[in-house]
Tab-separated table of C-alpha atoms and ligand atoms in Angstrom:
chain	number	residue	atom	x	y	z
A	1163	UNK	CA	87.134	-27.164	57.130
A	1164	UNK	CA	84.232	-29.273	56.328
A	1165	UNK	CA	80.402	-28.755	57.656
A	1166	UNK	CA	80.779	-31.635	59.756
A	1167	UNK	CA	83.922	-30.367	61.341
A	1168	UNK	CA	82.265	-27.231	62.506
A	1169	UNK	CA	79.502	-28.756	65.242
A	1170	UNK	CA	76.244	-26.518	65.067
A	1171	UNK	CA	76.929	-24.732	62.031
A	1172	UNK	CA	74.053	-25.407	59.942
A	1173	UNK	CA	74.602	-24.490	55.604
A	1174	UNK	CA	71.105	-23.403	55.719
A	1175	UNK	CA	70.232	-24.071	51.278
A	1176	UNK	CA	66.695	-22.894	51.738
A	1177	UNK	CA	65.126	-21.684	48.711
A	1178	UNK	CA	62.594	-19.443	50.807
A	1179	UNK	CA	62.576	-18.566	53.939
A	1180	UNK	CA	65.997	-18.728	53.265
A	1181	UNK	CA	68.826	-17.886	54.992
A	1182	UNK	CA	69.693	-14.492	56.648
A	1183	UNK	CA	73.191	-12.602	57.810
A	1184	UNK	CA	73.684	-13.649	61.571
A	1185	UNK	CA	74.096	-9.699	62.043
A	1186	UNK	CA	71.028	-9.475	61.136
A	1187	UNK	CA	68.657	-11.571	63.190
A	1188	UNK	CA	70.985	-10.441	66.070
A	1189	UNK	CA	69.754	-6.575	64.411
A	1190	UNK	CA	66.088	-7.588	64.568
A	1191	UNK	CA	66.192	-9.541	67.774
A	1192	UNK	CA	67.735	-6.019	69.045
A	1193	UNK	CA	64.376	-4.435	67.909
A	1194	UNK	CA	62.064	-7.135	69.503
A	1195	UNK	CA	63.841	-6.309	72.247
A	1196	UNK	CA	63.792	-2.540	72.056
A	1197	UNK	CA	63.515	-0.490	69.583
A	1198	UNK	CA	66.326	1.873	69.135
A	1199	UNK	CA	65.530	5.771	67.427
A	1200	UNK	CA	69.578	6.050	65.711
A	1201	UNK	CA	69.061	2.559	64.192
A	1202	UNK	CA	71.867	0.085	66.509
A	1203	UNK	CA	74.391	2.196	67.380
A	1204	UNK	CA	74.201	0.947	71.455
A	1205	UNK	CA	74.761	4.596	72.178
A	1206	UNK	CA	71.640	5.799	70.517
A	1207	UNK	CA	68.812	6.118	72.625
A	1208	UNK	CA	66.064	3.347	73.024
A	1209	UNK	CA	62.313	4.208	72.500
A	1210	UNK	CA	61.480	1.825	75.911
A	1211	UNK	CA	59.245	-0.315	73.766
A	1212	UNK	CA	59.600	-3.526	71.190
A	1213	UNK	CA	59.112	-2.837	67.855
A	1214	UNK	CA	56.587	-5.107	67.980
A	1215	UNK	CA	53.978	-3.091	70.665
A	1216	UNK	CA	54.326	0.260	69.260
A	1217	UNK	CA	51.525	1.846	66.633
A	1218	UNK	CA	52.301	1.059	63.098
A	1219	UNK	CA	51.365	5.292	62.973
A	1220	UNK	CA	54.186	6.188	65.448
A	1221	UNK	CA	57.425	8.427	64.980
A	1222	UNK	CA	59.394	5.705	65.939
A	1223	UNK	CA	58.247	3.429	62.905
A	1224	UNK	CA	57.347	5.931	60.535
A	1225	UNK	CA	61.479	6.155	60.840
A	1226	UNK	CA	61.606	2.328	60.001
A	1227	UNK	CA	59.441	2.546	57.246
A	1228	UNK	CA	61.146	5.806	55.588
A	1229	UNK	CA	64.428	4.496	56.004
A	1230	UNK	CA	63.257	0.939	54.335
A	1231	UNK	CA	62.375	2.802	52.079
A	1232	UNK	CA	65.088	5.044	51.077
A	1233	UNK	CA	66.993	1.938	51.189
A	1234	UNK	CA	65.136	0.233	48.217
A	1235	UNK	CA	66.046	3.312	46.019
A	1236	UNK	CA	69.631	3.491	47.184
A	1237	UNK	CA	70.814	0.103	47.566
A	1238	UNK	CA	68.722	-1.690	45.070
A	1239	UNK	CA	68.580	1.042	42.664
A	1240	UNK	CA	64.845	1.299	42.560
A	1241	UNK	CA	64.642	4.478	40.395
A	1242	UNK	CA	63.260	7.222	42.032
A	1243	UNK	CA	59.831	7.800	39.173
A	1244	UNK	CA	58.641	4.433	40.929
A	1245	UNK	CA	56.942	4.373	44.256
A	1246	UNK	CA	57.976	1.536	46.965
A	1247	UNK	CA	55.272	-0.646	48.473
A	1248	UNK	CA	55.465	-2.861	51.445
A	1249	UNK	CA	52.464	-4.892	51.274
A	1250	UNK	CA	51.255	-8.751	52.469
A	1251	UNK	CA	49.653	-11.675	50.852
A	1252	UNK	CA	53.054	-12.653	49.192
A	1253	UNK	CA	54.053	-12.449	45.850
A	1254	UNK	CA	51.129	-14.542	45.174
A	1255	UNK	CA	48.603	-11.811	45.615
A	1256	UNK	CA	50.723	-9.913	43.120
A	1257	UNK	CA	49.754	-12.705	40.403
A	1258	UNK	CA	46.247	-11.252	40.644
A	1259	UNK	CA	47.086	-7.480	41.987
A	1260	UNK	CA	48.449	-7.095	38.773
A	1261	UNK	CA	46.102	-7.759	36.250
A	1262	UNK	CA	43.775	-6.287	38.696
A	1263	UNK	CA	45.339	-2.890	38.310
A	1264	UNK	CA	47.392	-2.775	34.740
A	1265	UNK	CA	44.621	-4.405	32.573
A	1266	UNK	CA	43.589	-1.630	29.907
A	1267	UNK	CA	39.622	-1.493	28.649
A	1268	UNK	CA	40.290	-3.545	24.852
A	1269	UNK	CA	44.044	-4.961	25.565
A	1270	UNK	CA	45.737	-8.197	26.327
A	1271	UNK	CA	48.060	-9.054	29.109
A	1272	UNK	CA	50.681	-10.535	27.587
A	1273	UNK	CA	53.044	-13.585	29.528
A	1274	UNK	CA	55.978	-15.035	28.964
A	1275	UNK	CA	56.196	-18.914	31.185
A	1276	UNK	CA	58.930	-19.928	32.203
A	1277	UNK	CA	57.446	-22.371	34.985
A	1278	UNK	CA	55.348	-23.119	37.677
A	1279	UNK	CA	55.152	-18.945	39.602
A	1280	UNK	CA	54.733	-17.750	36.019
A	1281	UNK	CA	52.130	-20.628	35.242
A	1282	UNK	CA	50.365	-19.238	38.714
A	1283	UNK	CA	50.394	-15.489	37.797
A	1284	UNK	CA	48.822	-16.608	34.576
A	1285	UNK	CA	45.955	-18.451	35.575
A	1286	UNK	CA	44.959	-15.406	37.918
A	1287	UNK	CA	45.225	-13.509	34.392
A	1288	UNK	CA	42.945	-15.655	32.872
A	1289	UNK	CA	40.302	-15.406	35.155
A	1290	UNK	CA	40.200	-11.778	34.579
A	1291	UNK	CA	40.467	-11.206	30.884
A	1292	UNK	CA	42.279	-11.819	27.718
A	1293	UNK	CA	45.238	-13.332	28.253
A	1294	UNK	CA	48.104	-14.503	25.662
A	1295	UNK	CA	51.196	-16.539	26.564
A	1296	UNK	CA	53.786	-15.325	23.820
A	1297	UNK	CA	56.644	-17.782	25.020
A	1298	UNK	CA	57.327	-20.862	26.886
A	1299	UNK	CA	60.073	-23.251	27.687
A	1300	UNK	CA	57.001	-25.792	29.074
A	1301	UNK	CA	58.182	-28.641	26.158
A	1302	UNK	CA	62.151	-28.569	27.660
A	1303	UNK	CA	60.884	-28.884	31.340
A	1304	UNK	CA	61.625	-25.337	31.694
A	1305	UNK	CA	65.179	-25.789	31.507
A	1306	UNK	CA	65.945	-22.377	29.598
A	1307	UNK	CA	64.521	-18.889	29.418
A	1308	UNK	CA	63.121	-19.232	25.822
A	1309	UNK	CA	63.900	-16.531	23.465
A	1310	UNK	CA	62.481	-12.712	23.913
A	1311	UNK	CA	59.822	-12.516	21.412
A	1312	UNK	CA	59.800	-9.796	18.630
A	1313	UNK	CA	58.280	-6.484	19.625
A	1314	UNK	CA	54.822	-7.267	17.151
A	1315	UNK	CA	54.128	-10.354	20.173
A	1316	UNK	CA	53.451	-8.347	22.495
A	1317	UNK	CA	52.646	-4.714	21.007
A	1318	UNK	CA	49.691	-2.888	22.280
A	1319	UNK	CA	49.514	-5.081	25.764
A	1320	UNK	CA	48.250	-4.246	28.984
A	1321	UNK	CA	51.383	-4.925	30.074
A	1322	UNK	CA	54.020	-8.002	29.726
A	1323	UNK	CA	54.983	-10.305	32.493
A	1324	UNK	CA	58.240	-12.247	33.141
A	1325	UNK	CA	59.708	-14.119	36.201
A	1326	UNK	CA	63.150	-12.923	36.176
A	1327	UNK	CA	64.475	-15.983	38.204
A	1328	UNK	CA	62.660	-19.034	38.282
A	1329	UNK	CA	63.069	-20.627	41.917
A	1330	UNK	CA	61.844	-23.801	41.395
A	1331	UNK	CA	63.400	-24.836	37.435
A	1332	UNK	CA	66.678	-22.500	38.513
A	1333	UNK	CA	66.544	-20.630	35.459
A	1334	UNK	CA	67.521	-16.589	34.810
A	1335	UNK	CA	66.824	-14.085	32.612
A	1336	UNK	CA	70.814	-12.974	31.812
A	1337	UNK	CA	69.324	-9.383	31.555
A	1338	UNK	CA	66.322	-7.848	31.890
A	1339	UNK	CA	64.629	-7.575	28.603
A	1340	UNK	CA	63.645	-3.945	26.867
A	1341	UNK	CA	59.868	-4.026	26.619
A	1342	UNK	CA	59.838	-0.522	24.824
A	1343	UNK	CA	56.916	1.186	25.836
A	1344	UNK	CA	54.403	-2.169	26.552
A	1345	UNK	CA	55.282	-1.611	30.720
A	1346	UNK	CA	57.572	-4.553	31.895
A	1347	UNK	CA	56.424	-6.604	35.116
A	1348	UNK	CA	58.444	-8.382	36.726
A	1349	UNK	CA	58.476	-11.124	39.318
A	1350	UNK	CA	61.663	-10.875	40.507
A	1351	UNK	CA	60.865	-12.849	44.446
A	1352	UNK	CA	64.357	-14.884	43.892
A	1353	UNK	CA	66.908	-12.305	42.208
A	1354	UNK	CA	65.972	-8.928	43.648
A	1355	UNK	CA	69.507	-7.453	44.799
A	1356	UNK	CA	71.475	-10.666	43.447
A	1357	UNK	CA	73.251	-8.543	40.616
A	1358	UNK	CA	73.221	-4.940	38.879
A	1359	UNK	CA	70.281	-4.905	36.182
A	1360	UNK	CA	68.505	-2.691	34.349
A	1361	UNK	CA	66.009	-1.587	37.031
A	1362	UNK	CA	64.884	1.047	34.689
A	1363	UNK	CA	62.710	-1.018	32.385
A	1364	UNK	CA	60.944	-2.309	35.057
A	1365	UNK	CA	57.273	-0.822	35.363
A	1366	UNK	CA	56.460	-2.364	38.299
A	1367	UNK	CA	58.109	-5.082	40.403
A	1368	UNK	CA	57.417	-7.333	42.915
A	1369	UNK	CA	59.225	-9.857	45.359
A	1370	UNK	CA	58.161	-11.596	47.865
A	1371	UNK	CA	60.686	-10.622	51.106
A	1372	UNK	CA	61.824	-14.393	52.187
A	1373	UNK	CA	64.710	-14.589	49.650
A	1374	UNK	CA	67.023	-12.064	49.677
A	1375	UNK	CA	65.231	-9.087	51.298
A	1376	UNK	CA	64.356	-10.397	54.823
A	1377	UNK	CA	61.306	-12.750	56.456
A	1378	UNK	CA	58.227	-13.878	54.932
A	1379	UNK	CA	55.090	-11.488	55.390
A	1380	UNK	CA	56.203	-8.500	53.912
A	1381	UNK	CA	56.278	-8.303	49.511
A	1382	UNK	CA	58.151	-5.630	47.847
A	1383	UNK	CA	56.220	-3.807	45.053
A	1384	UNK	CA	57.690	-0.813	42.556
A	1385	UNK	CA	55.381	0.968	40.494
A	1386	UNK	CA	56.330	3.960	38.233
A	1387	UNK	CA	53.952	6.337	39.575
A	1388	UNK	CA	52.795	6.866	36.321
A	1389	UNK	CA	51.010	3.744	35.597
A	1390	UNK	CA	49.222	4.762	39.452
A	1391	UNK	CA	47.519	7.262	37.922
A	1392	UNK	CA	45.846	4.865	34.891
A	1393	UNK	CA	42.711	3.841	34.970
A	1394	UNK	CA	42.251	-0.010	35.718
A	1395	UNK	CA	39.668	-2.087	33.287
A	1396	UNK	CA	37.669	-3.578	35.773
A	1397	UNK	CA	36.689	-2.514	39.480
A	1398	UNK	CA	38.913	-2.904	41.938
A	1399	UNK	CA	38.465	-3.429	45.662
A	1400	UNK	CA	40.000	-0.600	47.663
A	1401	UNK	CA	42.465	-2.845	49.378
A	1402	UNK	CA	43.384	-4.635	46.072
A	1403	UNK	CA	44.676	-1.070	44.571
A	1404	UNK	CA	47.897	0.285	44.613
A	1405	UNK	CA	47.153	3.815	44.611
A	1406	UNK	CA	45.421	2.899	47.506
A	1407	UNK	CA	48.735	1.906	49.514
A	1408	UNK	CA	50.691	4.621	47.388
A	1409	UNK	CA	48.415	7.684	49.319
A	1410	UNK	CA	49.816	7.000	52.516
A	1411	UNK	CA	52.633	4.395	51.837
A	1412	UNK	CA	52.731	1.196	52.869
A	1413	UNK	CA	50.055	2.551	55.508
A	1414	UNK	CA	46.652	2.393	54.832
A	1415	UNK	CA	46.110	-0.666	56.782
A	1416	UNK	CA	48.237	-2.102	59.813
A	1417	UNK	CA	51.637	-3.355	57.937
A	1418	UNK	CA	54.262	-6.216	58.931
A	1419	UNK	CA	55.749	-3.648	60.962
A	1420	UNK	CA	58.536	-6.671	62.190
A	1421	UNK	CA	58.627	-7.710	58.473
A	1422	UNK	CA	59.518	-4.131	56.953
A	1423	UNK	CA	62.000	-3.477	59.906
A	1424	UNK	CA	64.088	-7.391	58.840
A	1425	UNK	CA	63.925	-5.569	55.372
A	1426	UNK	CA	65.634	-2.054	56.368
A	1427	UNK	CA	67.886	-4.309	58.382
A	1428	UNK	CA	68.493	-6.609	55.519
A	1429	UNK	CA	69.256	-3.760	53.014
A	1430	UNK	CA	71.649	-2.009	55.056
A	1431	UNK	CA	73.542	-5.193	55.625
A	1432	UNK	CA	73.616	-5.107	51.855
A	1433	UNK	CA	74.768	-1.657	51.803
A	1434	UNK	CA	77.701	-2.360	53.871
A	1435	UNK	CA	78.757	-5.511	51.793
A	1436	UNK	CA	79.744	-3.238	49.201
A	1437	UNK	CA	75.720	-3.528	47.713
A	1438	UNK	CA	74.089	-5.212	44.805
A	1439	UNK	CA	77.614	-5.049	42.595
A	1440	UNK	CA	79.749	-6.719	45.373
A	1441	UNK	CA	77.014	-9.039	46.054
A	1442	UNK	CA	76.330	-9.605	42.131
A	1443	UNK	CA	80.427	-10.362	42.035
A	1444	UNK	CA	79.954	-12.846	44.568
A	1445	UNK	CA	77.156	-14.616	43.696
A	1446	UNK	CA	78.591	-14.890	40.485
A	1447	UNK	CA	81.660	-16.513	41.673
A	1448	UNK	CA	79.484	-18.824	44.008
A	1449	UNK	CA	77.702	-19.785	41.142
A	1450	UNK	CA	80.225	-20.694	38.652
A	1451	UNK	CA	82.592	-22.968	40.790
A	1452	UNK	CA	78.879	-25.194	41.572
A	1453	UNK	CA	77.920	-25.651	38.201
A	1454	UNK	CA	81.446	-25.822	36.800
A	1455	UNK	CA	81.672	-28.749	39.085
A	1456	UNK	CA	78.136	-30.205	38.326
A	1457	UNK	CA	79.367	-30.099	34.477
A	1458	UNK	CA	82.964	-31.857	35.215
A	1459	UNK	CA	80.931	-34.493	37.076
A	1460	UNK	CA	79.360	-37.912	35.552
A	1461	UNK	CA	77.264	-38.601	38.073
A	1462	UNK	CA	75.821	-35.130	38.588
A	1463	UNK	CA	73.060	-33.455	35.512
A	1464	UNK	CA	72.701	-29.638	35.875
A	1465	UNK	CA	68.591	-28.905	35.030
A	1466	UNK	CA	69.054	-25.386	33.409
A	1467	UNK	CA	70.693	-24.949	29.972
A	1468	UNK	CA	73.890	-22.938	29.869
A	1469	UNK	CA	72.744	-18.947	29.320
A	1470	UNK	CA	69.628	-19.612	31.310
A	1471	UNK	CA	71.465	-20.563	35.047
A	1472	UNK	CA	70.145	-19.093	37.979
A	1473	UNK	CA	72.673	-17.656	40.212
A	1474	UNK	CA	70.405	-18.325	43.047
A	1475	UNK	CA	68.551	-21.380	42.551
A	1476	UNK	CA	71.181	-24.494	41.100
A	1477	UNK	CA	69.201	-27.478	40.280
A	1478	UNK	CA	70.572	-30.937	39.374
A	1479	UNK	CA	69.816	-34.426	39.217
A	1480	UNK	CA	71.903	-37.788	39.373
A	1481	UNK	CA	71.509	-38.213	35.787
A	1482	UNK	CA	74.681	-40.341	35.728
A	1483	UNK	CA	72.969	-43.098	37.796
A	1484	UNK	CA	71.033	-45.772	36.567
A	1485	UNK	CA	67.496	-44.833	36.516
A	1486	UNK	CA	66.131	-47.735	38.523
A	1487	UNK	CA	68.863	-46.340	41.359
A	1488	UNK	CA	68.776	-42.534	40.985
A	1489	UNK	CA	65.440	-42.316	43.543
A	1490	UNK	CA	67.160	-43.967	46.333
A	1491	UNK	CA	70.861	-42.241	45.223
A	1492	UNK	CA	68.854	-39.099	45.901
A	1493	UNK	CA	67.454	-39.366	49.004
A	1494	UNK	CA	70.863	-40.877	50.064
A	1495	UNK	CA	72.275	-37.652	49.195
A	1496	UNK	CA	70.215	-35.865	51.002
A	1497	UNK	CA	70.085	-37.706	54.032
A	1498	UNK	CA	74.091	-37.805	54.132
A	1499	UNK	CA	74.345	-34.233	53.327
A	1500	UNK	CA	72.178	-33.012	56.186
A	1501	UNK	CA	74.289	-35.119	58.733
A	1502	UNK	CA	77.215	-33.197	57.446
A	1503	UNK	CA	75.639	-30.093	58.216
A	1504	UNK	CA	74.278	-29.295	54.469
A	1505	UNK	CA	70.537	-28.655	54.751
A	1506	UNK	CA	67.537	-27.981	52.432
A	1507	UNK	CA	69.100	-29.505	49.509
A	1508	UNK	CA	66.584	-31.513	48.411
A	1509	UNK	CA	65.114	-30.539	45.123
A	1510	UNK	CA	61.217	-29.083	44.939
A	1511	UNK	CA	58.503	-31.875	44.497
A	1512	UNK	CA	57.500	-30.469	40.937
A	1513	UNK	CA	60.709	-31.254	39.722
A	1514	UNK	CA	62.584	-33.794	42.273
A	1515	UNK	CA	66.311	-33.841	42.206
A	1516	UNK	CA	68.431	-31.992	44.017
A	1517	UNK	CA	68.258	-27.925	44.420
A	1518	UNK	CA	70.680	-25.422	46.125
A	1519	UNK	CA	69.319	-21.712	47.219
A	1520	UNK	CA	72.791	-19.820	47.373
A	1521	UNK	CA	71.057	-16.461	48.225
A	1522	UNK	CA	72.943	-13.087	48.847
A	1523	UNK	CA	73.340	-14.243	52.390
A	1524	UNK	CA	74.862	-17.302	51.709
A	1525	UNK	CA	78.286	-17.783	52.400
A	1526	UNK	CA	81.009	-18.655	49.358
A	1527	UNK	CA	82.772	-21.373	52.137
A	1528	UNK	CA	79.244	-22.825	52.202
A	1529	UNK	CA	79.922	-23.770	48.516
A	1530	UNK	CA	83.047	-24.754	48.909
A	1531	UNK	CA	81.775	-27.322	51.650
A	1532	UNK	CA	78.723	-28.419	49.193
A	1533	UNK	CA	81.733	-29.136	46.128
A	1534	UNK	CA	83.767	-30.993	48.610
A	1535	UNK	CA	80.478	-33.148	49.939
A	1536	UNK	CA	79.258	-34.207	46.329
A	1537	UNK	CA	82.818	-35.106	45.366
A	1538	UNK	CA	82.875	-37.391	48.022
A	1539	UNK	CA	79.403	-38.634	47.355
A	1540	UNK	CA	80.276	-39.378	44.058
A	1541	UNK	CA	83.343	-41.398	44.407
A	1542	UNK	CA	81.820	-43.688	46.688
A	1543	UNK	CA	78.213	-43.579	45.307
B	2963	LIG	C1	59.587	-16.549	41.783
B	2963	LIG	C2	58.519	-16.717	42.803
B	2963	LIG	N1	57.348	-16.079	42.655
B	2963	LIG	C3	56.358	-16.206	43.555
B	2963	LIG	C4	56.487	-17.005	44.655
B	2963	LIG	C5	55.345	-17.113	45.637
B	2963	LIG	O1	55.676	-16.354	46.734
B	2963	LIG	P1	54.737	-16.227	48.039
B	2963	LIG	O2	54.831	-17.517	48.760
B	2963	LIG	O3	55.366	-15.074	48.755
B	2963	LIG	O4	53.367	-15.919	47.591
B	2963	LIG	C6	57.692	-17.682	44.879
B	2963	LIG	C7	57.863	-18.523	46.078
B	2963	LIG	O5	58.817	-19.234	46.243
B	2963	LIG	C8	58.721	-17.540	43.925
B	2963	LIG	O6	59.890	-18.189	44.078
């Protein structure tokens, strides 16, 4: 059955906010409603309040936050030496939280770019001390995730920083990369909880929520609580510190209470999916039947090199059209799409071209539908 067959049904391609399980808006609408103490069994007793008018400092959400919590460790396999953060300003204030807090008195933060959210958490490195970028894919139009650089790059950093899926380019790290003992940081706003990796090497990690882990407001930080107890270069603001929101976690001002609740919701919709190794299965099947039919194509031009291919973020042009054409060709194929019921295809404005977000949440029929459209497209483009 096509998109346009089923009235109503939107294929919502949103890179971010993206797309989330009907189960579990109807889960969080529940909460906005009332706020239920056993989670949403119906039988479980209600508190008589919305989530969203009780204290942030109240049994009922110091439950929420706990169990979100718990959830990060068991579902996404956050080890258990790292402490879980649920903090705002996006993953953006991460780009300067974390030079902020991991810069050492005499060392450089070391960078690897792999595109524009790397580029970002870069510049806010700059401004704060000696910063060196050790790799780049900048000359291919960040179409690849360029090779990880010997261990003498990088040795005796602050730290090293990588963008484990690039939203925007749709490019992935295949694996995350052994730093040894420079701590790894990861920006990992696009891929958290998309496959098993090696959460281990991670020092600290951040994501913003509006991917795969829930709504918009809320970021996801790991830290191993070892690199808490360091001594920052510079001063820091209170606020700006993570030991600060590691004393009393994810509570030393008033949280996204609604935000971290989506999360928990989110995660244990995960959980009962089978968790990040079904999902990771999944995505991976999603993601091979689009770009093995962007590669059998001649009007279609995948962006991202094999070995680099996001499973979350596929990004293409109509590189088989003639270039005066391929503008128009574009927009065509985005207007037609959304009347069939395919939305937020269109690719970002750094990059143009086309882009689909196939997040956990997004249904493998939703592909199928997408193939069937650009087939059709093509053979009457
Ligand atoms: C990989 C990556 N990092 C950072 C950001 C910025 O996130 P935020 O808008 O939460 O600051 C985005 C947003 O799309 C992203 O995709």
């Amino acid at each position: 059955m096509t998109a346009s067959e089923r009235p109503g049904v939107i294929r919502n391609f949103s890179a971010g906010p993206a797309i989330l399980p009907p189960v579990v808006l109807d889960r969080a609408a529940e909460a906005v409603r009332e706020l239920r103490l056993g989670g949403h069994d119906p039988e479980a007793p209600g508190i008589g309040l919305s989530l969203l008018e009780i204290s942030h400092r109240s049994k009922p959400y110091d439950l929420v936050t706990k169990g979100a919590e718990e959830l990060c460790h068991e579902v996404l396999g956050i080890p258990r030496t790292h402490q879980v953060l649920f903090l705002q300003g996006g993953a953006s204030l991460q780009f300067a939280m974390v030079p902020m807090n991991l810069r050492r008195e005499g060392k450089a933060a070391c960078y690897i770019d792999t595109g524009t959210w790397s580029s970002k958490a870069i510049d806010e490195s700059k401004l704060l001390g000696e910063t060196r970028v050790i790799a780049s894919s900048a000359e291919t139009r960040y179409d690849r995730i360029p090779a990880m650089p010997a261990a003498d790059a990088y040795a005796g950093a602050s730290y090293l920083h990588i963008t484990s899926n690039n939203t925007i380019y749709g490019t992935e790290w295949a694996a995350i990369p052994d730093a040894g003992d420079v701590p790894l940081v990861v920006d990992c706003s696009s891929d958290i909880g998309a496959q098993p990796v090696a959460m281990e090497r991670i020092a600290l990690g951040y994501a913003g929520a509006q991917k795969n882990l829930g709504p918009s407001g809320v970021t996801l930080v790991f830290i191993h609580r070892d690199l808490l107890a360091e001594k920052p270069a510079g001063v820091v603001p209170k606020y700006l510190r993570y030991a600060t929101h590691a004393k009393e976690p994810s509570l030393y001002n008033t949280p996204n209470t609604f935000g971290v609740l989506v999360l928990k919701v989110m995660l244990e919709w995960m959980r009962g999916e089978g968790g990040v190794p079904a999902l990771g299965e999944r995505n991976h099947r999603k993601a091979a039947k689009l770009y093995a039919a962007l590669d059998a194509s001649a009007l279609y031009t995948p962006h991202a090199q094999p070995g680099s291919r996001s499973l979350m973020n596929v990004t293409w042009t109509l590189g088989g059209a003639p270039e005066a054409e391929r503008e128009a060709l574009t927009a065509r194929f985005v207007k037609e799409a959304t009347t069939a019921g395919l939305d937020g295809l269109k690719g970002h404005r750094s990059v143009g071209g086309l882009r689909a977000s196939i997040y956990n949440a997004f249904p493998e029929a939703g592909v199928d539908e997408l193939i069937a459209f650009m087939r059709e497209f093509e053979r009457t483009a």
